[in-house]
Short mmCIF file of C-alpha atoms and ligand atoms in Angstrom, two decimals:
data_model
loop_
_atom_site.label_atom_id
_atom_site.label_comp_id
_atom_site.label_asym_id
_atom_site.label_seq_id
_atom_site.Cartn_x
_atom_site.Cartn_y
_atom_site.Cartn_z
CA UNK P 20 12.58 8.35 -2.16
CA UNK P 21 13.75 5.49 -1.53
CA UNK P 22 11.91 4.16 1.55
CA UNK P 23 12.38 1.47 3.87
CA UNK P 24 9.12 0.12 5.38
CA UNK P 25 9.67 -2.62 8.66
CA UNK P 26 6.93 -4.92 8.91
CA UNK P 27 4.66 -6.00 6.01
CA UNK P 28 1.38 -6.19 7.98
CA UNK P 29 -1.55 -3.99 6.29
CA UNK P 30 -0.20 -0.78 7.38
CA UNK P 31 3.25 -1.79 5.28
CA UNK P 32 1.66 -2.79 2.79
CA UNK P 33 -0.90 0.24 2.82
CA UNK P 34 1.97 2.82 2.60
CA UNK P 35 4.19 0.30 0.40
CA UNK P 36 1.65 0.12 -2.29
CA UNK P 37 0.81 4.22 -2.42
CA UNK P 38 4.34 4.85 -2.39
CA UNK P 39 5.25 2.79 -4.63
CA UNK P 40 2.02 4.40 -7.28
CA UNK P 41 4.12 7.78 -6.31
CA UNK P 42 7.06 5.85 -8.32
CA UNK P 43 8.80 5.74 -4.88
CA UNK P 44 11.73 2.43 -4.64
CA UNK P 45 9.73 1.34 -2.02
CA UNK P 46 12.13 -1.92 -0.13
CA UNK P 47 9.11 -3.78 2.74
CA UNK P 48 11.31 -5.66 4.97
CA UNK P 49 9.24 -8.30 7.74
CA UNK P 50 10.62 -10.28 10.56
CA UNK P 51 7.64 -13.27 10.04
CA UNK P 52 8.57 -15.71 7.83
CA UNK P 53 5.35 -14.20 5.68
CA UNK P 54 4.18 -11.13 4.98
CA UNK P 55 0.05 -9.96 5.73
CA UNK P 56 1.46 -9.67 9.50
CA UNK P 57 -1.62 -10.71 11.96
CA UNK P 58 -4.18 -10.92 9.40
CA UNK P 59 -2.31 -13.62 7.41
CA UNK P 60 -4.26 -16.50 6.69
CA UNK P 61 -3.26 -20.39 5.46
CA UNK P 62 -5.45 -22.17 3.56
CA UNK P 63 -5.22 -25.71 5.16
CA UNK P 64 -7.71 -28.27 3.31
CA UNK P 65 -9.72 -25.67 1.90
CA UNK P 66 -9.78 -23.71 5.00
CA UNK P 67 -9.23 -20.23 5.10
CA UNK P 68 -7.18 -20.50 8.78
CA UNK P 69 -7.03 -17.18 11.03
CA UNK P 70 -3.43 -17.66 12.33
CA UNK P 71 -3.53 -14.77 14.41
CA UNK P 72 -7.31 -14.55 15.30
CA UNK P 73 -10.48 -13.82 14.67
CA UNK P 74 -10.48 -10.99 10.86
CA UNK P 75 -13.89 -9.64 9.94
CA UNK P 76 -12.92 -5.72 8.16
CA UNK P 77 -15.32 -4.00 9.35
CA UNK P 78 -16.08 -0.14 8.07
CA UNK P 79 -18.28 2.76 7.53
CA UNK P 80 -15.74 4.42 5.62
CA UNK P 81 -16.35 5.01 2.01
CA UNK P 82 -12.65 5.29 0.88
CA UNK P 83 -11.63 2.37 2.86
CA UNK P 84 -14.05 -0.01 2.08
CA UNK P 85 -13.59 1.14 -1.74
CA UNK P 86 -10.00 1.08 -1.23
CA UNK P 87 -9.59 -2.74 -0.22
CA UNK P 88 -11.98 -3.48 -2.56
CA UNK P 89 -9.52 -3.39 -5.61
CA UNK P 90 -7.45 -6.12 -3.96
CA UNK P 91 -10.10 -8.61 -3.62
CA UNK P 92 -13.72 -8.89 -3.27
CA UNK P 93 -15.56 -9.89 0.10
CA UNK P 94 -17.78 -12.11 1.11
CA UNK P 95 -21.55 -10.77 2.49
CA UNK P 96 -19.92 -12.44 5.82
CA UNK P 97 -21.55 -10.70 9.06
CA UNK P 98 -20.00 -10.91 12.89
CA UNK P 99 -22.91 -12.56 15.15
CA UNK P 100 -20.49 -13.89 18.07
CA UNK P 101 -22.42 -16.18 20.71
CA UNK P 102 -21.79 -15.78 24.53
CA UNK P 103 -21.62 -18.99 26.62
CA UNK P 104 -21.60 -18.86 30.08
CA UNK P 105 -21.46 -22.41 31.70
CA UNK P 106 -23.21 -24.08 28.88
CA UNK P 107 -26.33 -20.90 28.92
CA UNK P 108 -25.92 -19.89 25.56
CA UNK P 109 -26.08 -15.76 24.29
CA UNK P 110 -26.27 -13.39 21.96
CA UNK P 111 -24.18 -10.92 20.90
CA UNK P 112 -23.95 -7.92 21.10
CA UNK P 113 -26.30 -6.88 23.40
CA UNK P 114 -29.19 -6.50 21.96
CA UNK P 115 -33.48 -7.88 21.74
CA UNK P 116 -32.16 -11.47 22.03
CA UNK P 117 -29.51 -11.38 25.06
CA UNK P 118 -31.93 -9.27 27.35
CA UNK P 119 -35.15 -12.05 25.77
CA UNK P 120 -32.54 -15.02 26.84
CA UNK P 121 -30.76 -13.30 30.41
CA UNK P 122 -34.43 -11.74 31.82
CA UNK P 123 -36.71 -13.28 29.54
CA UNK P 124 -38.35 -10.23 28.34
CA UNK P 125 -39.86 -9.86 25.13
CA UNK P 126 -40.58 -5.91 23.73
CA UNK P 127 -37.86 -3.56 23.75
CA UNK P 128 -40.64 -1.14 26.13
CA UNK P 129 -39.94 -4.09 28.94
CA UNK P 130 -36.10 -4.43 27.51
CA UNK P 131 -35.57 -0.69 28.57
CA UNK P 132 -37.44 -0.72 32.19
CA UNK P 133 -35.81 -3.70 33.31
CA UNK P 134 -32.13 -2.43 32.76
CA UNK P 135 -33.13 1.18 34.24
CA UNK P 136 -33.77 -1.19 37.07
CA UNK P 137 -30.30 -3.08 36.30
CA UNK P 138 -28.37 0.48 35.78
CA UNK P 139 -29.55 1.99 38.92
CA UNK P 140 -26.94 1.94 40.55
CA UNK P 141 -25.09 3.70 38.66
CA UNK P 142 -27.39 6.84 38.58
CA UNK P 143 -25.53 9.59 39.05
CA UNK P 144 -22.65 8.22 39.37
CA UNK P 145 -19.05 9.71 37.25
CA UNK P 146 -17.85 6.37 35.64
CA UNK P 147 -13.87 6.22 36.56
CA UNK P 148 -12.96 2.74 35.02
CA UNK P 149 -15.03 -0.16 32.76
CA UNK P 150 -16.65 -1.93 35.33
CA UNK P 151 -18.43 1.63 36.31
CA UNK P 152 -18.76 1.55 32.17
CA UNK P 153 -20.43 -1.78 32.14
CA UNK P 154 -23.25 -1.17 34.94
CA UNK P 155 -23.69 2.11 33.43
CA UNK P 156 -24.32 0.26 29.92
CA UNK P 157 -26.24 -3.22 30.62
CA UNK P 158 -26.64 -3.14 33.99
CA UNK P 159 -24.83 -5.91 36.94
CA UNK P 160 -26.63 -9.86 35.77
CA UNK P 161 -25.20 -8.83 32.40
CA UNK P 162 -22.07 -7.58 33.74
CA UNK P 163 -21.64 -9.91 35.74
CA UNK P 164 -22.35 -13.37 32.89
CA UNK P 165 -20.86 -11.92 30.17
CA UNK P 166 -17.62 -9.09 31.29
CA UNK P 167 -16.33 -9.57 34.21
CA UNK P 168 -15.14 -13.17 33.11
CA UNK P 169 -14.01 -12.41 29.71
CA UNK P 170 -12.64 -9.25 30.22
CA UNK P 171 -10.82 -9.95 32.96
CA UNK P 172 -9.30 -13.74 31.66
CA UNK P 173 -8.76 -10.82 28.40
CA UNK P 174 -6.81 -7.95 29.79
CA UNK P 175 -5.57 -10.34 32.62
CA UNK P 176 -6.44 -7.49 35.58
CA UNK P 177 -9.59 -6.73 37.00
CA UNK P 178 -12.26 -4.15 35.52
CA UNK P 179 -12.17 -1.74 38.13
CA UNK P 180 -8.36 -1.47 37.14
CA UNK P 181 -9.15 -0.74 33.48
CA UNK P 182 -9.52 1.74 31.41
CA UNK P 183 -13.67 2.36 30.64
CA UNK P 184 -13.05 2.91 26.84
CA UNK P 185 -12.69 -0.77 26.14
CA UNK P 186 -16.49 -1.99 26.22
CA UNK P 187 -17.87 1.02 24.54
CA UNK P 188 -16.30 -0.60 21.83
CA UNK P 189 -20.15 -3.12 21.80
CA UNK P 190 -23.44 -2.04 20.74
CA UNK P 191 -26.51 -1.86 22.68
CA UNK P 192 -29.58 -2.19 21.05
CA UNK P 193 -33.18 -2.64 21.98
CA UNK P 194 -33.65 -5.03 18.14
CA UNK P 195 -33.21 -8.43 17.51
CA UNK P 196 -30.23 -8.03 15.65
CA UNK P 197 -26.90 -9.85 16.38
CA UNK P 198 -24.59 -7.65 13.19
CA UNK P 199 -21.82 -7.36 16.36
CA UNK P 200 -20.37 -4.11 14.56
CA UNK P 201 -22.65 -0.65 13.72
CA UNK P 202 -20.68 -0.46 10.85
CA UNK P 203 -21.68 0.32 7.07
CA UNK P 204 -20.04 -2.57 5.75
CA UNK P 205 -18.75 -5.58 6.44
CA UNK P 206 -16.86 -8.38 5.13
CA UNK P 207 -14.59 -11.13 4.26
CA UNK P 208 -11.78 -11.45 1.32
CA UNK P 209 -12.80 -14.42 -0.14
CA UNK P 210 -9.19 -16.38 -0.83
CA UNK P 211 -7.51 -15.10 2.77
CA UNK P 212 -5.95 -12.17 3.68
CA UNK P 213 -2.51 -12.45 2.77
CA UNK P 214 -3.56 -13.25 -1.02
CA UNK P 215 -5.10 -9.34 -0.39
CA UNK P 216 -1.64 -7.74 0.93
CA UNK P 217 -0.04 -9.87 -1.63
CA UNK P 218 -2.07 -7.31 -4.33
CA UNK P 219 -0.81 -4.65 -2.34
CA UNK P 220 2.55 -5.31 -2.46
CA UNK P 221 2.00 -6.63 -6.02
CA UNK P 222 4.80 -4.46 -8.31
CA UNK P 223 7.47 -3.67 -9.66
CA UNK P 224 8.28 -0.79 -7.46
CA UNK P 225 8.09 -2.73 -4.03
CA UNK P 226 10.65 -5.15 -2.73
CA UNK P 227 9.54 -7.46 -0.49
CA UNK P 228 12.42 -9.28 2.38
CA UNK P 229 10.71 -11.87 4.90
CA UNK P 230 12.46 -13.34 7.43
CA UNK P 231 14.30 -9.92 8.17
CA UNK P 232 15.30 -7.76 11.42
CA UNK P 233 15.42 -4.57 11.12
CA UNK P 234 17.10 -4.54 14.74
CA UNK P 235 19.85 -6.53 13.19
CA UNK P 236 20.71 -4.19 10.80
CA UNK P 237 19.81 -1.13 11.96
CA UNK P 238 22.10 1.38 11.97
CA UNK P 239 22.82 0.17 8.37
CA UNK P 240 18.64 0.16 7.03
CA UNK P 241 19.45 3.54 8.98
CA UNK P 242 21.98 4.86 6.68
CA UNK P 243 20.92 3.52 3.40
CA UNK P 244 17.00 5.02 3.13
CA UNK P 245 15.83 7.96 2.89
CA UNK P 246 12.58 7.29 4.89
CA UNK P 247 12.01 4.55 7.32
CA UNK P 248 8.27 3.45 7.93
CA UNK P 249 8.69 1.92 11.52
CA UNK P 250 4.91 -0.93 11.68
CA UNK P 251 6.78 -2.42 14.87
CA UNK P 252 7.08 -1.43 18.94
CA UNK P 253 7.90 2.10 19.09
CA UNK P 254 9.45 1.21 22.51
CA UNK P 255 11.05 -1.10 21.18
CA UNK P 256 13.10 1.15 18.25
CA UNK P 257 14.56 2.67 20.92
CA UNK P 258 15.70 0.24 23.22
CA UNK P 259 13.09 0.99 25.71
CA UNK P 260 15.47 3.68 26.98
CA UNK P 261 12.00 5.72 29.24
CA UNK P 262 10.70 2.39 30.28
CA UNK P 263 8.99 -0.21 28.42
CA UNK P 264 5.23 -0.30 27.33
CA UNK P 265 2.82 -2.75 28.45
CA UNK P 266 1.06 -4.96 26.30
CA UNK P 267 -1.69 -8.25 26.04
CA UNK P 268 -0.22 -11.95 24.33
CA UNK P 269 -2.12 -14.56 23.49
CA UNK P 270 -1.67 -18.39 22.84
CA UNK P 271 -3.08 -20.24 20.48
CA UNK P 272 -4.14 -23.32 19.92
CA UNK P 273 -5.14 -25.05 17.05
CA UNK P 274 -6.98 -28.70 15.33
CA UNK P 275 -8.33 -29.83 12.54
CA UNK P 276 -11.81 -32.14 14.32
CA UNK P 277 -13.06 -34.82 12.02
CA UNK P 278 -16.25 -33.27 12.10
CA UNK P 279 -17.94 -31.18 9.80
CA UNK P 280 -19.37 -28.87 12.32
CA UNK P 281 -17.78 -27.94 15.66
CA UNK P 282 -19.33 -25.15 17.33
CA UNK P 283 -22.35 -24.16 14.45
CA UNK P 284 -21.11 -20.58 13.91
CA UNK P 285 -17.81 -18.78 13.86
CA UNK P 286 -17.72 -17.42 16.85
CA UNK P 287 -18.01 -18.51 20.58
CA UNK P 288 -16.75 -16.31 23.24
CA UNK P 289 -16.59 -18.20 26.77
CA UNK P 290 -17.04 -15.76 28.84
CA UNK P 291 -16.95 -17.11 32.64
CA UNK P 292 -13.73 -16.43 34.61
CA UNK P 293 -12.72 -20.68 35.26
CA UNK P 294 -12.46 -21.42 31.28
CA UNK P 295 -9.26 -20.45 30.39
CA UNK P 296 -9.56 -19.80 26.63
CA UNK P 297 -12.19 -16.84 25.64
CA UNK P 298 -13.29 -18.00 22.87
CA UNK P 299 -13.08 -20.43 19.96
CA UNK P 300 -12.52 -19.90 16.36
CA UNK P 301 -14.38 -22.28 13.24
CA UNK P 302 -12.58 -21.27 10.32
CA UNK P 303 -15.41 -21.75 7.88
CA UNK P 304 -17.57 -20.43 9.34
CA UNK P 305 -16.16 -17.49 8.10
CA UNK P 306 -16.95 -18.34 4.62
CA UNK P 307 -20.03 -20.16 4.86
CA UNK P 308 -18.97 -23.89 5.85
CA UNK P 309 -16.87 -24.42 2.53
CA UNK P 310 -14.08 -26.70 3.04
CA UNK P 311 -14.38 -30.97 3.40
CA UNK P 312 -17.79 -31.77 5.10
CA UNK P 313 -15.96 -33.95 7.30
CA UNK P 314 -13.52 -32.09 8.59
CA UNK P 315 -13.49 -28.88 11.09
CA UNK P 316 -10.40 -26.33 12.21
CA UNK P 317 -10.77 -24.76 15.51
CA UNK P 318 -8.86 -22.79 16.90
CA UNK P 319 -8.51 -22.07 21.13
CA UNK P 320 -7.77 -18.14 21.77
CA UNK P 321 -5.74 -18.12 24.81
CA UNK P 322 -4.44 -14.76 26.57
CA UNK P 323 -1.42 -14.07 27.57
CA UNK P 324 1.26 -12.25 29.71
CA UNK P 325 3.72 -10.06 27.35
CA UNK P 326 7.55 -9.77 28.11
CA UNK P 327 9.67 -9.09 25.80
CA UNK P 328 10.40 -12.10 23.00
CA UNK P 329 6.80 -12.45 23.57
CA UNK P 330 4.15 -11.14 20.34
CA UNK P 331 2.29 -8.34 21.50
CA UNK P 332 -0.92 -8.33 20.03
CA UNK P 333 -2.87 -5.92 22.54
CA UNK P 334 -1.66 -2.40 23.14
CA UNK P 335 -2.87 -1.61 26.38
CA UNK P 336 -4.08 1.74 26.97
CA UNK P 337 -4.27 3.11 30.04
CA UNK P 338 -3.37 6.56 31.32
CA UNK P 339 0.03 5.52 31.98
CA UNK P 340 0.85 3.85 28.75
CA UNK P 341 -0.30 6.49 27.09
CA UNK P 342 1.50 9.37 28.96
CA UNK P 343 4.60 6.48 27.93
CA UNK P 344 3.76 6.40 24.54
CA UNK P 345 3.43 10.18 24.92
CA UNK P 346 6.64 10.79 26.06
CA UNK P 347 8.35 8.14 23.19
CA UNK P 348 6.47 10.70 20.44
CA UNK P 349 7.80 13.45 21.92
CA UNK P 350 11.70 11.48 20.66
CA UNK P 351 9.94 10.37 17.74
CA UNK P 352 9.72 14.28 16.57
CA UNK P 353 13.26 15.31 16.18
CA UNK P 354 13.69 12.11 14.25
CA UNK P 355 12.20 13.29 10.70
CA UNK P 356 14.09 10.44 9.01
CA UNK P 357 11.74 7.72 10.79
CA UNK P 358 7.46 7.29 10.48
CA UNK P 359 5.86 4.98 13.39
CA UNK P 360 2.99 3.77 11.85
CA UNK P 361 0.07 1.18 12.62
CA UNK P 362 -1.07 -0.91 16.08
CA UNK P 363 2.63 -0.92 17.40
CA UNK P 364 4.19 2.15 15.80
CA UNK P 365 0.99 4.80 17.22
CA UNK P 366 0.49 1.84 19.95
CA UNK P 367 -3.63 2.48 19.50
CA UNK P 368 -5.78 -0.36 19.66
CA UNK P 369 -6.83 -0.06 15.87
CA UNK P 370 -8.60 -2.37 14.21
CA UNK P 371 -8.48 -3.16 10.45
CA UNK P 372 -10.08 0.24 8.94
CA UNK P 373 -8.42 2.74 11.07
CA UNK P 374 -5.05 1.33 10.20
CA UNK P 375 -5.41 1.75 6.46
CA UNK P 376 -7.14 4.60 7.32
CA UNK P 377 -3.97 5.85 8.89
CA UNK P 378 -1.55 5.35 6.38
CA UNK P 379 -3.08 6.65 4.56
CA UNK P 380 -3.72 10.08 5.40
CA UNK P 381 0.41 9.69 5.90
CA UNK P 382 0.52 8.81 2.35
CA UNK P 383 -1.84 11.77 1.84
CA UNK P 384 0.33 14.27 3.23
CA UNK P 385 3.12 12.93 2.39
CA UNK P 386 2.59 12.58 -1.75
CA UNK P 387 1.03 15.82 -2.35
CA UNK P 388 1.53 18.34 -1.21
CA UNK P 389 5.63 18.08 0.28
CA UNK P 390 5.68 17.38 3.76
CA UNK P 391 7.28 14.83 5.66
CA UNK P 392 6.00 13.51 8.66
CA UNK P 393 1.71 13.46 9.67
P1 FAD L 416 0.80 -5.64 12.57
O1 FAD L 416 -0.23 -6.41 11.83
O2 FAD L 416 0.80 -6.67 13.60
O3 FAD L 416 1.80 -5.54 11.63
C1 FAD L 416 3.30 -5.08 11.80
C2 FAD L 416 4.28 -6.33 11.08
O4 FAD L 416 5.82 -6.10 11.67
C3 FAD L 416 4.03 -7.31 12.00
O5 FAD L 416 4.46 -8.25 11.19
C4 FAD L 416 5.81 -8.49 12.98
O6 FAD L 416 5.95 -9.08 12.25
C5 FAD L 416 7.10 -6.97 11.09
N1 FAD L 416 7.83 -6.11 13.27
C6 FAD L 416 7.44 -5.76 13.56
N2 FAD L 416 8.49 -5.64 14.60
C7 FAD L 416 9.26 -6.06 13.50
C8 FAD L 416 11.01 -5.85 13.05
N3 FAD L 416 11.70 -5.07 14.76
N4 FAD L 416 11.88 -6.13 11.85
C9 FAD L 416 10.80 -6.26 11.02
N5 FAD L 416 9.83 -6.67 10.95
C10 FAD L 416 8.83 -5.78 12.25
N6 FAD L 416 -9.41 -5.61 13.26
C11 FAD L 416 -10.67 -5.68 12.57
O7 FAD L 416 -10.34 -4.57 12.40
N7 FAD L 416 -11.41 -6.68 12.34
C12 FAD L 416 -10.92 -7.93 13.40
O8 FAD L 416 -12.05 -8.59 13.82
C13 FAD L 416 -9.88 -7.57 13.90
N8 FAD L 416 -10.07 -9.24 15.21
C14 FAD L 416 -8.10 -8.82 15.43
C15 FAD L 416 -8.23 -10.38 16.01
C16 FAD L 416 -6.80 -10.43 17.42
C17 FAD L 416 -6.59 -11.40 18.17
C18 FAD L 416 -5.88 -8.65 17.23
C19 FAD L 416 -5.07 -9.02 18.40
C20 FAD L 416 -6.16 -8.13 16.37
C21 FAD L 416 -7.57 -7.89 15.29
N9 FAD L 416 -7.64 -7.10 14.26
C22 FAD L 416 -9.21 -6.83 14.24
C23 FAD L 416 -6.99 -5.75 14.99
C24 FAD L 416 -5.77 -6.00 13.51
O9 FAD L 416 -5.06 -6.91 13.71
C25 FAD L 416 -4.95 -4.30 13.27
O10 FAD L 416 -5.77 -3.34 13.42
C26 FAD L 416 -4.15 -4.71 12.36
O11 FAD L 416 -3.41 -5.52 11.29
C27 FAD L 416 -2.68 -4.01 12.68
O12 FAD L 416 -1.81 -3.84 11.33
P2 FAD L 416 -0.33 -2.80 11.42
O13 FAD L 416 -0.34 -3.28 10.31
O14 FAD L 416 -0.28 -1.85 12.41
O15 FAD L 416 0.33 -4.58 12.38
N1 UDP L 417 -16.04 -8.74 25.72
C1 UDP L 417 -16.82 -9.08 27.22
N2 UDP L 417 -17.56 -10.32 26.95
C2 UDP L 417 -16.98 -10.53 25.46
C3 UDP L 417 -17.24 -9.61 23.92
C4 UDP L 417 -16.21 -8.53 24.24
O1 UDP L 417 -16.55 -8.52 28.00
O2 UDP L 417 -17.82 -12.30 25.17
C5 UDP L 417 -15.21 -7.05 26.65
C6 UDP L 417 -14.24 -7.37 26.54
O3 UDP L 417 -13.43 -6.76 27.63
C7 UDP L 417 -13.37 -6.54 25.27
C8 UDP L 417 -13.71 -5.77 25.04
O4 UDP L 417 -15.10 -5.99 25.04
O5 UDP L 417 -11.43 -6.69 25.77
C9 UDP L 417 -13.60 -5.81 23.17
O6 UDP L 417 -14.36 -6.84 22.64
P1 UDP L 417 -14.30 -7.58 21.12
O7 UDP L 417 -14.87 -8.25 20.54
O8 UDP L 417 -13.63 -6.00 20.09
O9 UDP L 417 -12.41 -7.46 21.60
P2 UDP L 417 -11.23 -8.00 20.47
O10 UDP L 417 -11.64 -8.69 18.99
O11 UDP L 417 -10.70 -6.29 20.31
O12 UDP L 417 -10.40 -8.60 20.78
#
């Protein structure tokens, strides 16, 4: 088969790698001037700069963990962000350290008693939105200081208008453990994500064309290729004919500073509503301070509204958008030549491991049973 993969992010790269391994020819086109999609890292003064925000690989899927380890060695980085609320510092995710900092409690029993009191306003009530979900998980104090401001900046909506599932991503635990994730495996590829994706695409059967937008020659591509794997926005592919899906965008402001250590941690979240950015990342701490000892690079992450032409970093998976996406999926089902994949093609708030897993399920179904759609 002659495959065209649109997008050189993790979905496209996994698909291309597997297709080439199975003897197919693959052309990968990418509209940006680099590969790796949103996991792109660029080396500056010995520091791997995460160009599109902090990316920490974590998974409990053994197959996916083994898969990525073929292409790079991972370090033992464990994400443990700090929250800054008007100068008060708290550990994340919500654990005994946070409860101690918030209320002075020392034991899990004291923390549970306090939380019970804090959650009481939600007792017996049904959960309809993120605010109610947050209060029923961690109570009002934590909600007001560590969730409300951050979430409303991040999504540009009131917490009462947001779906509950977003906050369920974060662990709540009664041990002194600041690991942000519950997964079995975690780390950052040594040498950066860009190298990892380069390795995935290193095959004579894969041709990569950067600075190439599918929509500039859509008809020609559809004529030339047996099958198209599209990892861009599904609504854009169909010229928004059923309406626009909603996305959240970001602006990144990166600075080089003439000090060795700016904030003492890779990720600091600003959880108040006034600070215009949500988080500041200090890239060298993802690799334990490597690089020049008198220099550091930081990036401030500002949430932004999305309009056509902006980068669509996050799908907004509320009911209205999920329903509209389902209608686009109906269109896609009729179109056997094109398969939609990845965070934008599937319109899902996927992590990296989920994107790779989805691509592997697709290639399993295509290359082992001969089916053409998942
Ligand atoms: P993308 O990486 O978006 O790749 C799609 C590619 O398609 C892009 O390069 C795009 O330019 C290209 N493209 C689109 N349209 C066209 C077109 N018309 N023609 C040609 N090319 C086109 N996940 C984690 O697991 N851990 C984290 O810590 C984490 N942190 C994140 C932080 C931020 C700020 C964001 C936004 C995401 C984070 N993620 C994280 C999620 C992770 O980035 C995604 O799951 C993953 O990168 C998605 O891969 P993809 O291949 O689906 O999409
Ligand atoms: N969140 C929060 N306070 C924080 C960090 C996260 O309220 O300090 C909420 C916020 O709603 C966010 C969600 O938890 O959108 C998921 O956070 P995560 O860090 O997983 O977001 P991502 O890395 O995907 O942006």
